[in-house]
mmCIF file of C-alpha atoms in Angstrom:
data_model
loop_
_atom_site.group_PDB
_atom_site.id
_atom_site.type_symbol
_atom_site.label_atom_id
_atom_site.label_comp_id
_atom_site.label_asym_id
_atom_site.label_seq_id
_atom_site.Cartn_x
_atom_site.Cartn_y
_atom_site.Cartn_z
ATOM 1 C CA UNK A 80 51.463 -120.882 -0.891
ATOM 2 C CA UNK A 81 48.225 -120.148 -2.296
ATOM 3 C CA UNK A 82 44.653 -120.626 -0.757
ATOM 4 C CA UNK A 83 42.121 -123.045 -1.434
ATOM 5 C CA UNK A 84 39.577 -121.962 -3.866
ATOM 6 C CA UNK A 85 36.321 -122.783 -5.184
ATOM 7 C CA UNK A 86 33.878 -122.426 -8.068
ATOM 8 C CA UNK A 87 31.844 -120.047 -6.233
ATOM 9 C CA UNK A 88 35.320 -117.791 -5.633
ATOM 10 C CA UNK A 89 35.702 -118.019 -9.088
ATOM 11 C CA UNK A 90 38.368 -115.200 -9.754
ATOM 12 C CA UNK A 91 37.647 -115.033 -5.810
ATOM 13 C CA UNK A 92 36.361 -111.923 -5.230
ATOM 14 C CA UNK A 93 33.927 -110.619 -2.481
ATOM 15 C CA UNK A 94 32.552 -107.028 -2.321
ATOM 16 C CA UNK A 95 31.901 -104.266 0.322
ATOM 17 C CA UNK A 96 28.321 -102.305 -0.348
ATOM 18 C CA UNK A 97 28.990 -99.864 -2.768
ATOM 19 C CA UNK A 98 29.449 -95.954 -1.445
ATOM 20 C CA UNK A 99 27.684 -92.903 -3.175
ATOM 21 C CA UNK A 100 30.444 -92.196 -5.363
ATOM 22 C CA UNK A 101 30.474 -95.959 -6.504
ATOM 23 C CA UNK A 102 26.743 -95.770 -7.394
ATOM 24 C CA UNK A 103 27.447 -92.330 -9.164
ATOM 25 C CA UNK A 104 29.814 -93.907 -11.372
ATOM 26 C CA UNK A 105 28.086 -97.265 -12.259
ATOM 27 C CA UNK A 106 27.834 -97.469 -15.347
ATOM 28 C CA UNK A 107 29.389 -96.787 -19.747
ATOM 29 C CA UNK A 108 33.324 -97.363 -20.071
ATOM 30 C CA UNK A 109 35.280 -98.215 -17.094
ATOM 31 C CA UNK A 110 39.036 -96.711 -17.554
ATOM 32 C CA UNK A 111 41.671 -98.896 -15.507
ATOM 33 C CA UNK A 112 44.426 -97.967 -13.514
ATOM 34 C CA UNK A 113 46.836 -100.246 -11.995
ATOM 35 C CA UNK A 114 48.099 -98.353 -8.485
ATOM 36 C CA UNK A 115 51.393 -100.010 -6.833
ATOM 37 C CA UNK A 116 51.989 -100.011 -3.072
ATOM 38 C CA UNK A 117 55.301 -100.472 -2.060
ATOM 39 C CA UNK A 118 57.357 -99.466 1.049
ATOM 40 C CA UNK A 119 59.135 -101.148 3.764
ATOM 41 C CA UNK A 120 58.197 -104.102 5.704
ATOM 42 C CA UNK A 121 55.214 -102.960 8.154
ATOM 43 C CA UNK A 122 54.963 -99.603 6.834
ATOM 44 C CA UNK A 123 50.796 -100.369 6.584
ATOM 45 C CA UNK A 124 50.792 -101.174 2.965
ATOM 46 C CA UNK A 125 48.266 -104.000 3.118
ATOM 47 C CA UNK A 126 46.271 -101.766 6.188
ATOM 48 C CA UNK A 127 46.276 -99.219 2.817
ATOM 49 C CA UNK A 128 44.658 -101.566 0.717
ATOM 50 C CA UNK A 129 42.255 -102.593 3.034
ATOM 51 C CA UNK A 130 41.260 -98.808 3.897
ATOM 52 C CA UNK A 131 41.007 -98.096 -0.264
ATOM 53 C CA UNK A 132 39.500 -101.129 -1.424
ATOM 54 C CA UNK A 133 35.779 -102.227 -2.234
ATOM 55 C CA UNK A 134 36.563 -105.776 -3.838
ATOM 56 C CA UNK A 135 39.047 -107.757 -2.888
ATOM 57 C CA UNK A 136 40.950 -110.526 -4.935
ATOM 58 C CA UNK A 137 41.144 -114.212 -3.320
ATOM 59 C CA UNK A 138 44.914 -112.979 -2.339
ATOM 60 C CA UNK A 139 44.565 -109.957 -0.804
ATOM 61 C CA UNK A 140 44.960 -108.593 2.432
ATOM 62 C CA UNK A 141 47.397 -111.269 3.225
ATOM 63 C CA UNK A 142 45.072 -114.122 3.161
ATOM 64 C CA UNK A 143 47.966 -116.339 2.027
ATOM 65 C CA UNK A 144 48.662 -118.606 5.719
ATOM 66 C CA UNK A 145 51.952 -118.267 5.679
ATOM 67 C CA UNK A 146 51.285 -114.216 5.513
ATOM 68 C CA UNK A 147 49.288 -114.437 8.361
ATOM 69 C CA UNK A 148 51.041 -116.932 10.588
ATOM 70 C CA UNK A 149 54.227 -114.675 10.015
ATOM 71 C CA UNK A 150 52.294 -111.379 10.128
ATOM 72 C CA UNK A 151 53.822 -109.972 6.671
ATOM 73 C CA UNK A 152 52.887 -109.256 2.727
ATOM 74 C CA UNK A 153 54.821 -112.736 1.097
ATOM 75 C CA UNK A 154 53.230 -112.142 -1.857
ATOM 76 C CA UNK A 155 51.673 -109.879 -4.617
ATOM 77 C CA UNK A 156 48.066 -108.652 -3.449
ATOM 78 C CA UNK A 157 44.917 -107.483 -5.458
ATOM 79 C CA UNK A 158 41.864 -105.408 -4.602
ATOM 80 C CA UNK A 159 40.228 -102.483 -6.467
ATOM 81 C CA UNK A 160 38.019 -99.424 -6.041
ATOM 82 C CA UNK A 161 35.223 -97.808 -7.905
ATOM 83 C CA UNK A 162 35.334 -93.920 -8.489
ATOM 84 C CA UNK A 163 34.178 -91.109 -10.702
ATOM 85 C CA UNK A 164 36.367 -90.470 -13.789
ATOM 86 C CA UNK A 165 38.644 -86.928 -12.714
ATOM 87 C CA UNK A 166 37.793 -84.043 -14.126
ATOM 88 C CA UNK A 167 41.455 -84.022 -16.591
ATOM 89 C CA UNK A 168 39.462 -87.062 -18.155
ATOM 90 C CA UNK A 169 36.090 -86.545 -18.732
ATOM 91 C CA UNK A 170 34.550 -86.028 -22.171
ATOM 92 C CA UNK A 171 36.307 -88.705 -23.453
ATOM 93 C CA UNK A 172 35.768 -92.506 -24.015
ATOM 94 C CA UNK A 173 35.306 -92.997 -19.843
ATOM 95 C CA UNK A 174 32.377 -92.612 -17.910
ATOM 96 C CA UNK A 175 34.262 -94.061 -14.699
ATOM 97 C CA UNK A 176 37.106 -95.464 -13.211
ATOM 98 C CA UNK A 177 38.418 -98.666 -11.420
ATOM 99 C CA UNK A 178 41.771 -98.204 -9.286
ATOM 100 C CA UNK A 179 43.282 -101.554 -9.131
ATOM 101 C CA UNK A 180 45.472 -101.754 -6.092
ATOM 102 C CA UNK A 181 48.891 -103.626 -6.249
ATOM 103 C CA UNK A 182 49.985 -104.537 -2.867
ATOM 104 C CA UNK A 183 53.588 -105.348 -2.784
ATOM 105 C CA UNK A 184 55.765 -107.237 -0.121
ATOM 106 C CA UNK A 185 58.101 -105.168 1.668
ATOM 107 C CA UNK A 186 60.430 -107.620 3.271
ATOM 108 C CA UNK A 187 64.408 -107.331 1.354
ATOM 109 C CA UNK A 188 63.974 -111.243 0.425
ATOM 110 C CA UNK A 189 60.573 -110.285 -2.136
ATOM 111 C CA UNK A 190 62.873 -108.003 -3.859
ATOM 112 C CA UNK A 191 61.979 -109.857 -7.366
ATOM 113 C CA UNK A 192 58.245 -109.912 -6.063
ATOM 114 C CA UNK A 193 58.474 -106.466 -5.428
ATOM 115 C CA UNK A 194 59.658 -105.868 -9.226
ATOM 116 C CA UNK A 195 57.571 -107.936 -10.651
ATOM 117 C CA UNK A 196 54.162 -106.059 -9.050
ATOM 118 C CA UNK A 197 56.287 -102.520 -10.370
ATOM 119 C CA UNK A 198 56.408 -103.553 -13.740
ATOM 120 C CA UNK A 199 52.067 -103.582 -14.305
ATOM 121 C CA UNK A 200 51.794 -100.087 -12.561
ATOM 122 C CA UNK A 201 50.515 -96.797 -14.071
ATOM 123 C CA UNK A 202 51.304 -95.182 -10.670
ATOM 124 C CA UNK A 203 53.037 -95.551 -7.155
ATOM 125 C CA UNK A 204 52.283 -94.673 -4.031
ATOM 126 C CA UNK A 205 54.879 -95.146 -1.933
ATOM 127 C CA UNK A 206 54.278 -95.926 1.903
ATOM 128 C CA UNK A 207 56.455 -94.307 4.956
ATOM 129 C CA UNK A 208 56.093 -94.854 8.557
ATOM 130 C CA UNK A 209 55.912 -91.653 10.006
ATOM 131 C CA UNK A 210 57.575 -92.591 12.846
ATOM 132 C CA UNK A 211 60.489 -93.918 11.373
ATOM 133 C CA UNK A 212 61.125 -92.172 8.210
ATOM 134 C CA UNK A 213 62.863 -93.923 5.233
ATOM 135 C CA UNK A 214 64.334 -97.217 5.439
ATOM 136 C CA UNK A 215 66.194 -99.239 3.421
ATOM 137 C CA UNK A 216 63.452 -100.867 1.442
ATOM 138 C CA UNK A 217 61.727 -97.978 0.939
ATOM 139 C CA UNK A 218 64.925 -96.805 -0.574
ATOM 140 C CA UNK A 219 65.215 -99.758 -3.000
ATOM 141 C CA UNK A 220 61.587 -99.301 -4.224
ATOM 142 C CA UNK A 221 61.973 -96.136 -4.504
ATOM 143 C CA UNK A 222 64.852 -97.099 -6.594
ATOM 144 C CA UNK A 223 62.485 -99.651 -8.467
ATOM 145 C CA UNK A 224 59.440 -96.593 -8.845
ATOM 146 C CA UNK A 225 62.508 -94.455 -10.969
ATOM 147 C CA UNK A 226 63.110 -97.452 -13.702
ATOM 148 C CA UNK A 227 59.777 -98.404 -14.494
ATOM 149 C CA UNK A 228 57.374 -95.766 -13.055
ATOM 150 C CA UNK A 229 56.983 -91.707 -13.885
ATOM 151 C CA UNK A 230 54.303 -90.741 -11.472
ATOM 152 C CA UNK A 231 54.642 -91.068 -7.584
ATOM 153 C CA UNK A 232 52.952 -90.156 -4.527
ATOM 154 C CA UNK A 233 54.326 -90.190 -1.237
ATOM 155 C CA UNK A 234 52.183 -91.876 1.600
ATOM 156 C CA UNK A 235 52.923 -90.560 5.165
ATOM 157 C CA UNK A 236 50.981 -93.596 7.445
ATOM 158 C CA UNK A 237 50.997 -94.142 11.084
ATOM 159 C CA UNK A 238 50.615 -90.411 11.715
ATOM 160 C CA UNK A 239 48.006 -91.504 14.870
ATOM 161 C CA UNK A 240 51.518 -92.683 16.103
ATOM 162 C CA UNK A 241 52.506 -88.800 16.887
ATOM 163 C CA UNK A 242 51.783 -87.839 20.198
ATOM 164 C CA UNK A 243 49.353 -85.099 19.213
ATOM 165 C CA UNK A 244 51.002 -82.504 21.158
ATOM 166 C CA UNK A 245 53.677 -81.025 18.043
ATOM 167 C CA UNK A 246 52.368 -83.728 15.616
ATOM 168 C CA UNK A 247 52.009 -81.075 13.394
ATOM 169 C CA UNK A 248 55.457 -79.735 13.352
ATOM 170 C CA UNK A 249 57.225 -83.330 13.487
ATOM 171 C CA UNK A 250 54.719 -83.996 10.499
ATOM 172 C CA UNK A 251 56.704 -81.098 8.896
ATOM 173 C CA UNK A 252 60.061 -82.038 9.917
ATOM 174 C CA UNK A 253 59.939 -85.481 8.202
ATOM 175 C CA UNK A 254 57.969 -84.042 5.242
ATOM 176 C CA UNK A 255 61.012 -82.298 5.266
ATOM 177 C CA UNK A 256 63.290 -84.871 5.430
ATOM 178 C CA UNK A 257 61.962 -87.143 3.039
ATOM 179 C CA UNK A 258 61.155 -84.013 -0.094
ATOM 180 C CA UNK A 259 65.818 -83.789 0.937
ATOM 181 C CA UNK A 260 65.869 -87.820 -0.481
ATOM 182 C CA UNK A 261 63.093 -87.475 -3.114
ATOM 183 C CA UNK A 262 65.262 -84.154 -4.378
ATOM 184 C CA UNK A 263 67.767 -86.481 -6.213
ATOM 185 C CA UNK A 264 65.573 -87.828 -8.114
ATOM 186 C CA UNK A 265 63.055 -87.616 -10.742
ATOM 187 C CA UNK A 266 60.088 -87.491 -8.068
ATOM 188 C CA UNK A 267 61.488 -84.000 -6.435
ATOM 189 C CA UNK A 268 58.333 -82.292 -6.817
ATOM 190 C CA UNK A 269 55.961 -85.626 -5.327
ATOM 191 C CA UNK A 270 53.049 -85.010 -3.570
ATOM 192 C CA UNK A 271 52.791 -85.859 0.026
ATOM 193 C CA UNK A 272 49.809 -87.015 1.728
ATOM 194 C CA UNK A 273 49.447 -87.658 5.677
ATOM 195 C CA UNK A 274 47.040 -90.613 6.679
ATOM 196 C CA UNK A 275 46.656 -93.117 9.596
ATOM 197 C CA UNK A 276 45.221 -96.343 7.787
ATOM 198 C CA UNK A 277 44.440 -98.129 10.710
ATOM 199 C CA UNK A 278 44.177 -95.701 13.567
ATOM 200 C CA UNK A 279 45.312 -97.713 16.271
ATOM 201 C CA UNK A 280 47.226 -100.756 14.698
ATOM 202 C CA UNK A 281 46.057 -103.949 14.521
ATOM 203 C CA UNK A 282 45.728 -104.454 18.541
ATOM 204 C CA UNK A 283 42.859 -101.730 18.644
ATOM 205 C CA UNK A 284 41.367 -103.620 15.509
ATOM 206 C CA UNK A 285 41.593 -107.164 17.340
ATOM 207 C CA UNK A 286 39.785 -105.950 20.194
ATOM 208 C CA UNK A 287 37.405 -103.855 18.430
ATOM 209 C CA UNK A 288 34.462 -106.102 16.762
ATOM 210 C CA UNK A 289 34.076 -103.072 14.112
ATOM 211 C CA UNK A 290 37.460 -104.006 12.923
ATOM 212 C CA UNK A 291 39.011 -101.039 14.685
ATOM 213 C CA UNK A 292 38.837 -97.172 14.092
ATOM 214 C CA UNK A 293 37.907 -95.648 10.911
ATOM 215 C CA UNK A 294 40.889 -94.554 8.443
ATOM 216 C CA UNK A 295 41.970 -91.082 8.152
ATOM 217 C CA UNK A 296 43.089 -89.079 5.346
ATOM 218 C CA UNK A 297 42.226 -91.687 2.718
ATOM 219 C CA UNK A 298 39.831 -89.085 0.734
ATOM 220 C CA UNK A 299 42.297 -86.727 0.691
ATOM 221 C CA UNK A 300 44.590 -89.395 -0.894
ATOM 222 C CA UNK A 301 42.127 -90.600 -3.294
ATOM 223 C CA UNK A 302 41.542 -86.878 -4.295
ATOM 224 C CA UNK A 303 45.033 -86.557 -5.281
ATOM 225 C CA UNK A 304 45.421 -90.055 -7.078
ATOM 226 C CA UNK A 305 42.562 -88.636 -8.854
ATOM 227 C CA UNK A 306 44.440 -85.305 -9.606
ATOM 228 C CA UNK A 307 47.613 -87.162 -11.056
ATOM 229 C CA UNK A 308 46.313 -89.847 -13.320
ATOM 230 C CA UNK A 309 46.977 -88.995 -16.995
ATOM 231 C CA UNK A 310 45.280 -90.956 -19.147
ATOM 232 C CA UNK A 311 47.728 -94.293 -20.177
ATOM 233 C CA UNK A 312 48.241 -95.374 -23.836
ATOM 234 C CA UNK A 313 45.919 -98.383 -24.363
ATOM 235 C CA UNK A 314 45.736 -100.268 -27.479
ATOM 236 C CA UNK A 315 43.133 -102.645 -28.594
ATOM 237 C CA UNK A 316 45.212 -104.108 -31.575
ATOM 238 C CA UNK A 317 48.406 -106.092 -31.481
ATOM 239 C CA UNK A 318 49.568 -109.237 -29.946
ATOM 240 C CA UNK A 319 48.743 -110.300 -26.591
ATOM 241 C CA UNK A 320 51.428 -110.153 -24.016
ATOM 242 C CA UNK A 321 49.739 -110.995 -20.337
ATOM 243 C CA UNK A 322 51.284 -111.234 -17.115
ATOM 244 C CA UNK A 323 50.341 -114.387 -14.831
ATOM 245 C CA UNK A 324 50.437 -113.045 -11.497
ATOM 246 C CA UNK A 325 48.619 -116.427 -9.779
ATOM 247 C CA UNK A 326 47.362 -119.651 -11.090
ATOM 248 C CA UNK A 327 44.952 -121.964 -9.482
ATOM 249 C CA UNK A 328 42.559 -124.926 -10.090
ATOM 250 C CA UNK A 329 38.818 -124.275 -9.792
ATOM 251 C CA UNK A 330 36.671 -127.791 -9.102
ATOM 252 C CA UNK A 331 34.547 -128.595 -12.395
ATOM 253 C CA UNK A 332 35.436 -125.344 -13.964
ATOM 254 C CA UNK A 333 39.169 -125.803 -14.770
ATOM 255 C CA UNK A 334 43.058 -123.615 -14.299
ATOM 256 C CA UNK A 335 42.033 -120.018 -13.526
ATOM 257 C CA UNK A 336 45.276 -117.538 -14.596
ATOM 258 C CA UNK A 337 44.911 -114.276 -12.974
ATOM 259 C CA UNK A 338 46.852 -111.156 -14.209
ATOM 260 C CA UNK A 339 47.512 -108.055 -16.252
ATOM 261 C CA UNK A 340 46.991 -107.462 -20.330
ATOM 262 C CA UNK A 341 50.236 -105.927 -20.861
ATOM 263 C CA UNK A 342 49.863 -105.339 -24.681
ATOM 264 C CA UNK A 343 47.186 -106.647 -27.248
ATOM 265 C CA UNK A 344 43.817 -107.862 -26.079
ATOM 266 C CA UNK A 345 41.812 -110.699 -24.761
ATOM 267 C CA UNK A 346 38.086 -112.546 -25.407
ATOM 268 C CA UNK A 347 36.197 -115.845 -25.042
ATOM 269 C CA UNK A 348 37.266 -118.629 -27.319
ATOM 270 C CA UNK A 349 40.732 -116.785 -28.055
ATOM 271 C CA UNK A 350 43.844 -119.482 -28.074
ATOM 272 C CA UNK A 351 46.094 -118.363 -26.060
ATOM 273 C CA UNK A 352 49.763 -119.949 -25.740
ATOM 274 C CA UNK A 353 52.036 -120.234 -22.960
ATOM 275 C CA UNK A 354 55.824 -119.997 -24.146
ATOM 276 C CA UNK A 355 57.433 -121.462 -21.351
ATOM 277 C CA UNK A 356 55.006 -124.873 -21.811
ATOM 278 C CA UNK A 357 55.296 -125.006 -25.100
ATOM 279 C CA UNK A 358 51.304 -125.424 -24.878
ATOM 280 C CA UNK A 359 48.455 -123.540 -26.059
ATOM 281 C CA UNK A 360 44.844 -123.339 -24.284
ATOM 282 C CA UNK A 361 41.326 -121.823 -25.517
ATOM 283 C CA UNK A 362 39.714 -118.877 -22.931
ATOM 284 C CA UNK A 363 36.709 -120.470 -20.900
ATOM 285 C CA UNK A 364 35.634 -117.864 -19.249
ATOM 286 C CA UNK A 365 36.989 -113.945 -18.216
ATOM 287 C CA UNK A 366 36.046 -111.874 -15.126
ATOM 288 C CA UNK A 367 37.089 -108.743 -13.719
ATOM 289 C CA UNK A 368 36.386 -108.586 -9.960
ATOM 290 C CA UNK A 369 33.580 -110.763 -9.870
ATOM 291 C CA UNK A 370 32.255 -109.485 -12.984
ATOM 292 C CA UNK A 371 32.023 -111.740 -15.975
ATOM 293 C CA UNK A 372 33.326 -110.428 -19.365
ATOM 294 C CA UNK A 373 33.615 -111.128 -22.951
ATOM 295 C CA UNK A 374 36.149 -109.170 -23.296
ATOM 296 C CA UNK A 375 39.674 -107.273 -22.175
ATOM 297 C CA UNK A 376 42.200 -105.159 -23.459
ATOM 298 C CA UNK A 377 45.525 -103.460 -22.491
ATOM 299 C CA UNK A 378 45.683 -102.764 -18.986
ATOM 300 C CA UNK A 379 42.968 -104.467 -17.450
ATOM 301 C CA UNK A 380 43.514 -106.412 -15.031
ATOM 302 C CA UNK A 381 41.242 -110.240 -14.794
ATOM 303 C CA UNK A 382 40.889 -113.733 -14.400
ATOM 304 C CA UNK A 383 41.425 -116.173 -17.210
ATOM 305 C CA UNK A 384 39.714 -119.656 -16.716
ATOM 306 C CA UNK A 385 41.216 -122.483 -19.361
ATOM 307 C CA UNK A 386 40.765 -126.178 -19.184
ATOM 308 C CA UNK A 387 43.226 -128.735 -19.265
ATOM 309 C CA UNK A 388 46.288 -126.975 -17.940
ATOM 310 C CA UNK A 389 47.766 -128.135 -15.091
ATOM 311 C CA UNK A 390 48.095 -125.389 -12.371
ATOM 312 C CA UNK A 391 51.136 -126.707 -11.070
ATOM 313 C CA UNK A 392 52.936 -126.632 -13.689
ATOM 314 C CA UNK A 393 52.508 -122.369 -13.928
ATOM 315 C CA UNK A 394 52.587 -120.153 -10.448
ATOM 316 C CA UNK A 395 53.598 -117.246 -12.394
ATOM 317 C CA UNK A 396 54.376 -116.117 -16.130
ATOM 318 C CA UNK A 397 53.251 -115.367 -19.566
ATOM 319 C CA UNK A 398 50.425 -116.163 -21.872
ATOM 320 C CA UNK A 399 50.567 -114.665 -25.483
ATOM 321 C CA UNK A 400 49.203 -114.564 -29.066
ATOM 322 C CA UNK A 401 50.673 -118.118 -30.397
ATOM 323 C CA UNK A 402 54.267 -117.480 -31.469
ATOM 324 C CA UNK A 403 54.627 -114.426 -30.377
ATOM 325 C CA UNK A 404 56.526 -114.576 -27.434
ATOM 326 C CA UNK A 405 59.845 -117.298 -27.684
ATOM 327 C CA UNK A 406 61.856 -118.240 -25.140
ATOM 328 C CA UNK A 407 65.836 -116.948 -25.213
ATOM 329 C CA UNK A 408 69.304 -118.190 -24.003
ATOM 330 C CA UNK A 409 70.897 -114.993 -25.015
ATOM 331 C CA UNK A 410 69.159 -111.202 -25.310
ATOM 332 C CA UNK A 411 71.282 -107.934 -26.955
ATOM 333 C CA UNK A 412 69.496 -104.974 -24.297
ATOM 334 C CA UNK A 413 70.118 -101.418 -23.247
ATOM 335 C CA UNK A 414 71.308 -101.028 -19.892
ATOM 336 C CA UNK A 415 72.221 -97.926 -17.553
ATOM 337 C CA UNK A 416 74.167 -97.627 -14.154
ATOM 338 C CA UNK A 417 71.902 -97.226 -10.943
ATOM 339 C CA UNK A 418 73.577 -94.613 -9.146
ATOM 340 C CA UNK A 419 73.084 -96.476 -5.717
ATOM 341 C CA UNK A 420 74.974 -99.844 -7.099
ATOM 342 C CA UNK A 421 78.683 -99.365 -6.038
ATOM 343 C CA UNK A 422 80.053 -102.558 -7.660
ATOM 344 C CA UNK A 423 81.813 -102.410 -11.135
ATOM 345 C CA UNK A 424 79.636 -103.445 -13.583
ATOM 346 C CA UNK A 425 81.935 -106.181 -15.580
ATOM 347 C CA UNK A 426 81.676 -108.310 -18.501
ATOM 348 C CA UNK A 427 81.759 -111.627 -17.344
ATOM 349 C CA UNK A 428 79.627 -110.845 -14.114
ATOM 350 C CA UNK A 429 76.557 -112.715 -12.966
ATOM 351 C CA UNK A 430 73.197 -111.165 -12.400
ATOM 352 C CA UNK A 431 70.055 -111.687 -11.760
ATOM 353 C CA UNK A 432 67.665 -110.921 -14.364
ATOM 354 C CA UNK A 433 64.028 -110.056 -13.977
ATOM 355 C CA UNK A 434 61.298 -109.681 -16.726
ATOM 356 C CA UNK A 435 58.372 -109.651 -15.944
ATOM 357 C CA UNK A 436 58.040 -112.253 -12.915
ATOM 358 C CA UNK A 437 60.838 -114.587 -14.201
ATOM 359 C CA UNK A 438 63.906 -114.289 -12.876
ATOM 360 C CA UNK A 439 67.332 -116.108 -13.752
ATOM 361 C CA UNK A 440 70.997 -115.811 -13.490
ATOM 362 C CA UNK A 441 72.348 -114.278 -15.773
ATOM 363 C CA UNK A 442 76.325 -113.662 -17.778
ATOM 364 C CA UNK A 443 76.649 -109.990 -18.787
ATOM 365 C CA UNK A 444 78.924 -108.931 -21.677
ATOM 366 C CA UNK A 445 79.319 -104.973 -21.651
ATOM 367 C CA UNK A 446 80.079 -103.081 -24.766
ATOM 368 C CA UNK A 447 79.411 -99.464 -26.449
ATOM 369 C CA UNK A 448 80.576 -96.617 -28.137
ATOM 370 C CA UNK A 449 83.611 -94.952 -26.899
ATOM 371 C CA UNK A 450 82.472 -93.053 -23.247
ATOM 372 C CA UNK A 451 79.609 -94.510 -22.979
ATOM 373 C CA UNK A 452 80.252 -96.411 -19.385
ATOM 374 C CA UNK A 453 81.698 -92.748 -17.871
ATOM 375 C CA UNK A 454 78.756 -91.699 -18.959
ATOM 376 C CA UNK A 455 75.873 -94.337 -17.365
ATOM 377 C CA UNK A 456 78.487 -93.874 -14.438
ATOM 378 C CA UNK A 457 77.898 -90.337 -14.081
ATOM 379 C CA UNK A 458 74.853 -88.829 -11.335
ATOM 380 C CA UNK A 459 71.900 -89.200 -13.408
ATOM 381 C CA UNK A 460 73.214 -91.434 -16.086
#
């Protein structure tokens, strides 16, 4: 599924000019953020990306073919933005900050995809078409954004759609709507933001050379990403746990691993293992957006280059600090009851199970202290 690459993409990433605000925050300690996008099938998602972004990943913006021949996200995307450091922030180890986007599919098939791009996020946005209000994917990720995330924003896109006679008042009326759904859940009080991401669609961008008419309302969301970031837990110490996202030869350079430092930290000349190979690989070479490192810790988000590793043999998965990650047949874990799953949960049932971006079936044995499954059955349990 994956483009070609080559040396001089290595970790693939070309750059718009930089803006004022880019140049204003250019240089000392750059704070990460990883931002997930997720919503329904051709809600604008990737159009959202686009709009934010100043460097794109080799996979973003659909660039996979089989995204573009079909016209849909297939696949995890990656871009990022520079920006000033909010004010909540400053005085502190930061002088700026790089949002890196997550661009997940929408379609109900990607449902593991979708999970696996939720489980690197600091933050959500969460992307409705205006004109059609919630569907049921943006009902599961919503679903997805209360297990593993604790900040959300709510994206209202496609509001060029409204006739702009009373686009005000149904821009209220779904507003509306939507803050009745998010009231059952943790995100009650979620901030909504109104933008058109590509005014137009993608027929007035394929007939304009420009690419189309400018976005609107993307300041105002950036202003409130801004306004809700707390500042994450990172660690420098610790084993490494990182996320493979994408892996990929590079000509006469060797297997470039792209993903997210989940825990620990990473630098040039580190051995790294990969549990699921049973092999273990010395760091190359590191870059983050184009930008060559020595260096990366918890949260960051980069390219890994090794040699000698086949890149077939790993499209997605883990590298770690040598033995510290093993692979398991059987796992003891704390579970809860998702209000919107009807079926009995049973011992002896099959599941799928997801961690990370693994998935495989799985047999469930139930068991706790007396009361505890009315309990995880009850609203909010």
């Amino acid at each position: 599924l994956a483009p070609q690459h080559s040396a001089a993409q290595w970790s693939g990433m070309a750059s718009s000019p930089p803006t004022a605000e880019m140049a204003a925050a250019s240089v000392g300690a750059t704070l990460n953020i990883n931002v997930g996008i997720l919503g329904h099938v051709d809600s604008g998602k990737t159009s959202l990306s686009r709009a934010l972004s100043s460097t794109a990943s080799t996979n973003a913006f659909d660039k996979n073919p089989q995204s573009k021949e079909r016209g849909i996200t297939l696949d995890l995307g990656f871009s990022s933005f520079l920006t000033s450091l909010p004010a909540q922030l400053a005085g502190g180890a930061y002088s700026q900050m790089q949002v890196t986007l997550v661009d997940c599919p929408g379609h109900a098939s990607l449902i593991r995809t979708i999970i696996g791009g939720a489980q690197i996020i600091d933050l959500m946005l969460l992307v409705i078409d205006v004109t059609k209000g919630i569907q049921t994917q943006t009902a599961e990720c919503l679903v997805i954004g209360e297990i593993l995330n604790d900040t959300l924003i709510v994206v209202l896109n496609k509001t060029d759609m409204l006739p702009e006679a009373g686009r005000e008042e149904k821009l209220s009326k779904m507003k509306a709507r939507i803050r009745k759904t998010l009231a059952a859940t943790k995100f009650a009080d979620a901030p909504m933001v109104a933008i058109a991401a590509r005014p137009g669609g993608a027929e007035s961008a394929a007939s304009d050379a420009s690419g189309g008419a400018a976005a609107v309302g993307v300041s105002a969301l950036v202003d409130e990403l801004k306004a809700r970031v707390a500042l994450p837990e990172r660690r420098h110490d610790g084993p490494l746990h990182f996320a493979i996202d994408h892996c990929f030869p590079i000509k006469g350079q060797g297997t470039v691993l792209t993903g997210t430092v989940l825990s620990g930290s990473l630098k040039i000349g580190q051995e790294i293992e990969f549990p699921e190979l049973k092999q273990t690989r010395k760091i190359k070479s590191m870059q983050m957006f184009r930008k060559p490192v020595q260096s990366a810790t918890q949260g960051d988000r980069l390219g890994v280059c090794v040699t000698q590793l086949d890149a077939k043999a790993l499209e997605r998965g883990i590298a770690c600090t040598p033995g510290y990650i093993s692979t398991v047949s059987c796992a003891l874990v704390a579970v809860r009851h998702i209000r919107f799953f009807k079926t009995a949960c049973k011992t002896g049932a099959k599941f799928h199970v997801t961690v990370g971006h693994a998935t495989v079936m799985g047999t469930a044995t139930f068991f706790g202290p007396p009361g505890a499954a009315s309990a995880a059955a009850a609203p909010g349990g």
